[in-house]
């Protein structure tokens, strides 16, 4: 998968791209992630990317020109797909006004060959950007962050780990929370006893059917208690 991220703060992505599973996925060429500095595409002398909102009000709005040009560059630089296929590429705008992200959306996005993310700042982007370039508006939850970078990282991380081969043990994806609308059962590792706390005996029994049943019951219990909306 090729991912293009339009942002005013590309450095924010450095940590994410240089550690752990995402780093390995890049090295293994499962994903190719490119941050595009929106400011580089501003055609005005001062490289200004925002302006006052028409009609008045607080804050600044990101102007359309740098975003349209940066988006055009992002599409042009997608060398993995044919020109006539480029109108099908999904462009995701991260906004608290969007559809709230969940595991099903991550699964759906993980099947795409390319994705473009637009990270907004200030009071958001000019509506013409949304109406012309954006296919999906996504929120990561009912709270407001300072910009779209952290939300984009959340969506990218959740999506990329579902690409076959990115997470080495496929089972860890099958069993985990939200994969089947259930929260995951509790996990234990060595030592068997720690500060007087014992690992549940059934997990040491070697009886796979009973362990499976115990885990399923724990999953149901935790989900009913914490997230009755999922049951
Ligand atoms: N930008 C600011 N807050 C956001 C949120 N909750 N989700 C997505 N993008 C955002």
Short mmCIF file of N, CA, C and O in Angstrom, two decimals, residues 7-77:
data_model
loop_
_atom_site.label_atom_id
_atom_site.label_comp_id
_atom_site.label_asym_id
_atom_site.label_seq_id
_atom_site.Cartn_x
_atom_site.Cartn_y
_atom_site.Cartn_z
N UNK A 7 0.52 17.32 5.04
CA UNK A 7 0.61 17.85 6.40
C UNK A 7 1.47 19.10 6.45
O UNK A 7 2.37 19.27 5.62
N UNK A 8 1.24 19.93 7.47
CA UNK A 8 2.12 21.08 7.72
C UNK A 8 3.23 20.67 8.70
O UNK A 8 4.16 21.43 8.94
N UNK A 9 3.09 19.48 9.29
CA UNK A 9 4.05 19.03 10.32
C UNK A 9 4.55 17.62 10.05
O UNK A 9 4.30 16.70 10.84
N UNK A 10 5.29 17.42 8.95
CA UNK A 10 5.76 16.07 8.61
C UNK A 10 6.63 15.44 9.69
O UNK A 10 6.62 14.22 9.85
N UNK A 11 7.32 16.28 10.46
CA UNK A 11 8.20 15.74 11.53
C UNK A 11 7.42 14.94 12.56
O UNK A 11 7.98 14.08 13.23
N UNK A 12 6.14 15.27 12.72
CA UNK A 12 5.33 14.53 13.70
C UNK A 12 5.28 13.05 13.38
O UNK A 12 5.03 12.24 14.26
N UNK A 13 5.48 12.70 12.11
CA UNK A 13 5.36 11.29 11.71
C UNK A 13 6.67 10.52 11.86
O UNK A 13 6.68 9.30 11.71
N UNK A 14 7.76 11.24 12.14
CA UNK A 14 9.08 10.58 12.16
C UNK A 14 9.12 9.41 13.14
O UNK A 14 9.59 8.33 12.79
N UNK A 15 8.64 9.63 14.35
CA UNK A 15 8.68 8.56 15.36
C UNK A 15 7.90 7.35 14.91
O UNK A 15 8.40 6.21 14.94
N UNK A 16 6.70 7.56 14.46
CA UNK A 16 5.83 6.46 14.05
C UNK A 16 6.46 5.62 12.93
O UNK A 16 6.37 4.40 12.93
N UNK A 17 7.10 6.33 11.98
CA UNK A 17 7.62 5.62 10.81
C UNK A 17 8.97 4.94 11.07
O UNK A 17 9.41 4.13 10.27
N UNK A 18 9.58 5.28 12.19
CA UNK A 18 10.94 4.76 12.41
C UNK A 18 11.02 3.75 13.56
O UNK A 18 12.09 3.47 14.06
N UNK A 19 9.87 3.24 14.00
CA UNK A 19 9.87 2.28 15.10
C UNK A 19 8.97 1.09 14.80
O UNK A 19 7.98 1.21 14.08
N UNK A 20 9.37 -0.03 15.39
CA UNK A 20 8.50 -1.20 15.54
C UNK A 20 7.87 -1.73 14.24
O UNK A 20 8.55 -1.82 13.22
N UNK A 21 6.60 -2.07 14.31
CA UNK A 21 5.93 -2.81 13.22
C UNK A 21 5.82 -1.97 11.94
O UNK A 21 6.00 -2.47 10.84
N UNK A 22 5.57 -0.68 12.08
CA UNK A 22 5.43 0.18 10.90
C UNK A 22 6.79 0.29 10.20
O UNK A 22 6.90 0.21 8.97
N UNK A 23 7.84 0.44 11.00
CA UNK A 23 9.19 0.51 10.44
C UNK A 23 9.49 -0.76 9.63
O UNK A 23 9.98 -0.70 8.49
N UNK A 24 9.17 -1.90 10.22
CA UNK A 24 9.45 -3.18 9.55
C UNK A 24 8.61 -3.32 8.28
O UNK A 24 9.09 -3.78 7.25
N UNK A 25 7.36 -2.85 8.34
CA UNK A 25 6.49 -2.94 7.16
C UNK A 25 7.05 -2.09 6.01
O UNK A 25 6.93 -2.47 4.84
N UNK A 26 7.67 -0.97 6.36
CA UNK A 26 8.29 -0.12 5.32
C UNK A 26 9.52 -0.83 4.75
O UNK A 26 9.69 -0.92 3.54
N UNK A 27 10.34 -1.38 5.66
CA UNK A 27 11.55 -2.09 5.21
C UNK A 27 11.19 -3.30 4.33
O UNK A 27 11.87 -3.60 3.36
N UNK A 28 10.11 -3.98 4.69
CA UNK A 28 9.67 -5.16 3.92
C UNK A 28 8.89 -4.78 2.66
O UNK A 28 8.34 -5.65 1.98
N UNK A 29 8.76 -3.48 2.42
CA UNK A 29 8.04 -2.95 1.25
C UNK A 29 6.58 -3.37 1.19
O UNK A 29 5.99 -3.51 0.13
N UNK A 30 6.00 -3.57 2.38
CA UNK A 30 4.55 -3.82 2.44
C UNK A 30 3.82 -2.48 2.32
O UNK A 30 2.69 -2.42 1.85
N UNK A 31 4.48 -1.43 2.81
CA UNK A 31 3.90 -0.09 2.71
C UNK A 31 5.00 0.91 2.31
O UNK A 31 6.17 0.69 2.58
N UNK A 32 4.52 1.98 1.68
CA UNK A 32 5.42 3.06 1.31
C UNK A 32 4.70 4.34 1.75
O UNK A 32 3.60 4.62 1.27
N UNK A 33 5.27 5.05 2.73
CA UNK A 33 4.59 6.23 3.28
C UNK A 33 5.42 7.48 3.00
O UNK A 33 6.62 7.51 3.26
N UNK A 34 4.74 8.48 2.47
CA UNK A 34 5.43 9.68 2.05
C UNK A 34 4.68 10.89 2.63
O UNK A 34 3.47 11.01 2.42
N UNK A 35 5.40 11.73 3.37
CA UNK A 35 4.77 12.96 3.89
C UNK A 35 5.03 14.10 2.92
O UNK A 35 6.17 14.31 2.48
N UNK A 36 3.99 14.82 2.60
CA UNK A 36 4.10 15.94 1.66
C UNK A 36 3.84 17.23 2.43
O UNK A 36 2.76 17.37 3.04
N UNK A 37 4.81 18.12 2.43
CA UNK A 37 4.69 19.39 3.15
C UNK A 37 3.77 20.32 2.35
O UNK A 37 4.12 20.78 1.25
N UNK A 38 2.60 20.60 2.90
CA UNK A 38 1.60 21.43 2.20
C UNK A 38 2.19 22.81 1.87
O UNK A 38 1.97 23.35 0.79
N UNK A 39 2.96 23.34 2.81
CA UNK A 39 3.51 24.70 2.64
C UNK A 39 4.38 24.82 1.38
O UNK A 39 4.44 25.87 0.76
N UNK A 40 5.05 23.72 1.02
CA UNK A 40 5.90 23.75 -0.19
C UNK A 40 5.09 24.06 -1.45
O UNK A 40 5.66 24.42 -2.47
N UNK A 41 3.79 23.87 -1.39
CA UNK A 41 2.94 24.07 -2.58
C UNK A 41 2.22 25.41 -2.58
O UNK A 41 1.46 25.69 -3.50
N UNK A 42 2.48 26.24 -1.55
CA UNK A 42 1.85 27.57 -1.51
C UNK A 42 2.51 28.44 -2.57
O UNK A 42 3.73 28.56 -2.61
N UNK A 43 1.69 29.02 -3.45
CA UNK A 43 2.28 29.78 -4.56
C UNK A 43 2.56 31.23 -4.19
O UNK A 43 3.19 31.95 -4.94
N UNK A 44 2.10 31.68 -3.00
CA UNK A 44 2.37 33.08 -2.63
C UNK A 44 3.79 33.23 -2.06
O UNK A 44 4.39 32.26 -1.59
N UNK A 45 4.26 34.48 -2.09
CA UNK A 45 5.65 34.77 -1.74
C UNK A 45 6.01 34.34 -0.32
O UNK A 45 7.09 33.85 -0.05
N UNK A 46 5.05 34.50 0.61
CA UNK A 46 5.35 34.21 2.02
C UNK A 46 5.01 32.80 2.44
O UNK A 46 5.06 32.47 3.63
N UNK A 47 4.63 31.97 1.47
CA UNK A 47 4.30 30.56 1.75
C UNK A 47 3.18 30.46 2.81
O UNK A 47 3.21 29.60 3.69
N UNK A 48 2.25 31.38 2.71
CA UNK A 48 1.13 31.40 3.65
C UNK A 48 0.12 30.33 3.25
O UNK A 48 -0.15 30.16 2.06
N UNK A 49 -0.39 29.60 4.23
CA UNK A 49 -1.30 28.49 3.93
C UNK A 49 -2.68 28.65 4.57
O UNK A 49 -3.54 27.78 4.44
N UNK A 50 -2.88 29.79 5.29
CA UNK A 50 -4.17 29.97 5.96
C UNK A 50 -4.62 31.42 5.84
O UNK A 50 -3.82 32.29 5.48
N UNK A 51 -5.90 31.65 6.13
CA UNK A 51 -6.42 33.02 6.05
C UNK A 51 -7.67 33.12 6.93
O UNK A 51 -8.18 32.11 7.40
N UNK A 52 -8.14 34.36 7.10
CA UNK A 52 -9.32 34.58 7.95
C UNK A 52 -10.56 33.97 7.32
O UNK A 52 -10.69 33.96 6.10
N UNK A 53 -11.48 33.49 8.15
CA UNK A 53 -12.71 32.92 7.58
C UNK A 53 -13.65 34.00 7.04
O UNK A 53 -13.83 35.04 7.70
N UNK A 54 -14.21 33.78 5.86
CA UNK A 54 -15.26 34.68 5.35
C UNK A 54 -16.43 34.61 6.32
O UNK A 54 -16.76 33.53 6.82
N UNK A 55 -17.04 35.76 6.58
CA UNK A 55 -18.17 35.80 7.51
C UNK A 55 -17.73 36.05 8.94
O UNK A 55 -18.56 36.17 9.83
N UNK A 56 -16.41 36.08 9.17
CA UNK A 56 -15.87 36.36 10.50
C UNK A 56 -15.82 35.12 11.37
O UNK A 56 -16.16 34.01 10.95
N UNK A 57 -15.38 35.31 12.60
CA UNK A 57 -15.27 34.21 13.55
C UNK A 57 -13.83 33.95 13.92
O UNK A 57 -12.91 34.53 13.35
N UNK A 58 -13.68 33.05 14.91
CA UNK A 58 -12.35 32.81 15.47
C UNK A 58 -11.51 31.94 14.55
O UNK A 58 -12.03 31.16 13.77
N UNK A 59 -10.21 32.11 14.69
CA UNK A 59 -9.25 31.20 14.04
C UNK A 59 -9.04 31.46 12.57
O UNK A 59 -9.57 32.40 11.98
N UNK A 60 -8.24 30.58 11.99
CA UNK A 60 -7.84 30.69 10.59
C UNK A 60 -8.29 29.43 9.86
O UNK A 60 -8.43 28.37 10.46
N UNK A 61 -8.43 29.57 8.54
CA UNK A 61 -8.86 28.43 7.72
C UNK A 61 -7.75 28.15 6.70
O UNK A 61 -7.16 29.09 6.15
N UNK A 62 -7.47 26.88 6.45
CA UNK A 62 -6.43 26.55 5.46
C UNK A 62 -6.96 26.82 4.05
O UNK A 62 -8.06 26.39 3.69
N UNK A 63 -6.18 27.57 3.28
CA UNK A 63 -6.62 28.01 1.95
C UNK A 63 -6.56 26.85 0.94
O UNK A 63 -5.76 25.91 1.11
N UNK A 64 -7.41 26.92 -0.09
CA UNK A 64 -7.48 25.78 -1.01
C UNK A 64 -6.26 25.58 -1.91
O UNK A 64 -5.89 24.43 -2.18
N UNK A 65 -5.63 26.67 -2.36
CA UNK A 65 -4.58 26.51 -3.40
C UNK A 65 -3.45 25.53 -3.01
O UNK A 65 -3.17 24.59 -3.75
N UNK A 66 -2.80 25.71 -1.83
CA UNK A 66 -1.71 24.76 -1.51
C UNK A 66 -2.21 23.32 -1.40
O UNK A 66 -1.52 22.39 -1.82
N UNK A 67 -3.41 23.15 -0.90
CA UNK A 67 -3.95 21.79 -0.73
C UNK A 67 -4.29 21.15 -2.08
O UNK A 67 -3.99 19.97 -2.30
N UNK A 68 -4.88 21.93 -2.98
CA UNK A 68 -5.17 21.38 -4.32
C UNK A 68 -3.87 20.98 -5.03
O UNK A 68 -3.78 19.91 -5.63
N UNK A 69 -2.86 21.85 -4.94
CA UNK A 69 -1.59 21.56 -5.64
C UNK A 69 -0.86 20.39 -4.98
O UNK A 69 -0.30 19.53 -5.68
N UNK A 70 -0.85 20.34 -3.65
CA UNK A 70 -0.18 19.23 -2.95
C UNK A 70 -0.90 17.92 -3.26
O UNK A 70 -0.27 16.87 -3.46
N UNK A 71 -2.23 17.97 -3.37
CA UNK A 71 -3.01 16.77 -3.68
C UNK A 71 -2.72 16.29 -5.10
O UNK A 71 -2.58 15.09 -5.36
N UNK A 72 -2.62 17.24 -6.01
CA UNK A 72 -2.31 16.89 -7.40
C UNK A 72 -0.93 16.21 -7.47
O UNK A 72 -0.76 15.20 -8.15
N UNK A 73 0.01 16.76 -6.71
CA UNK A 73 1.34 16.15 -6.66
C UNK A 73 1.24 14.73 -6.08
O UNK A 73 1.86 13.78 -6.59
N UNK A 74 0.46 14.58 -5.01
CA UNK A 74 0.32 13.26 -4.38
C UNK A 74 -0.22 12.25 -5.39
O UNK A 74 0.31 11.13 -5.51
N UNK A 75 -1.23 12.65 -6.15
CA UNK A 75 -1.79 11.74 -7.17
C UNK A 75 -0.76 11.42 -8.25
O UNK A 75 -0.58 10.26 -8.62
N UNK A 76 -0.07 12.46 -8.71
CA UNK A 76 0.96 12.25 -9.75
C UNK A 76 2.04 11.29 -9.28
O UNK A 76 2.57 10.51 -10.07
N UNK A 77 2.37 11.39 -7.99
CA UNK A 77 3.49 10.59 -7.48
C UNK A 77 3.09 9.14 -7.15
O UNK A 77 3.93 8.36 -6.72
#
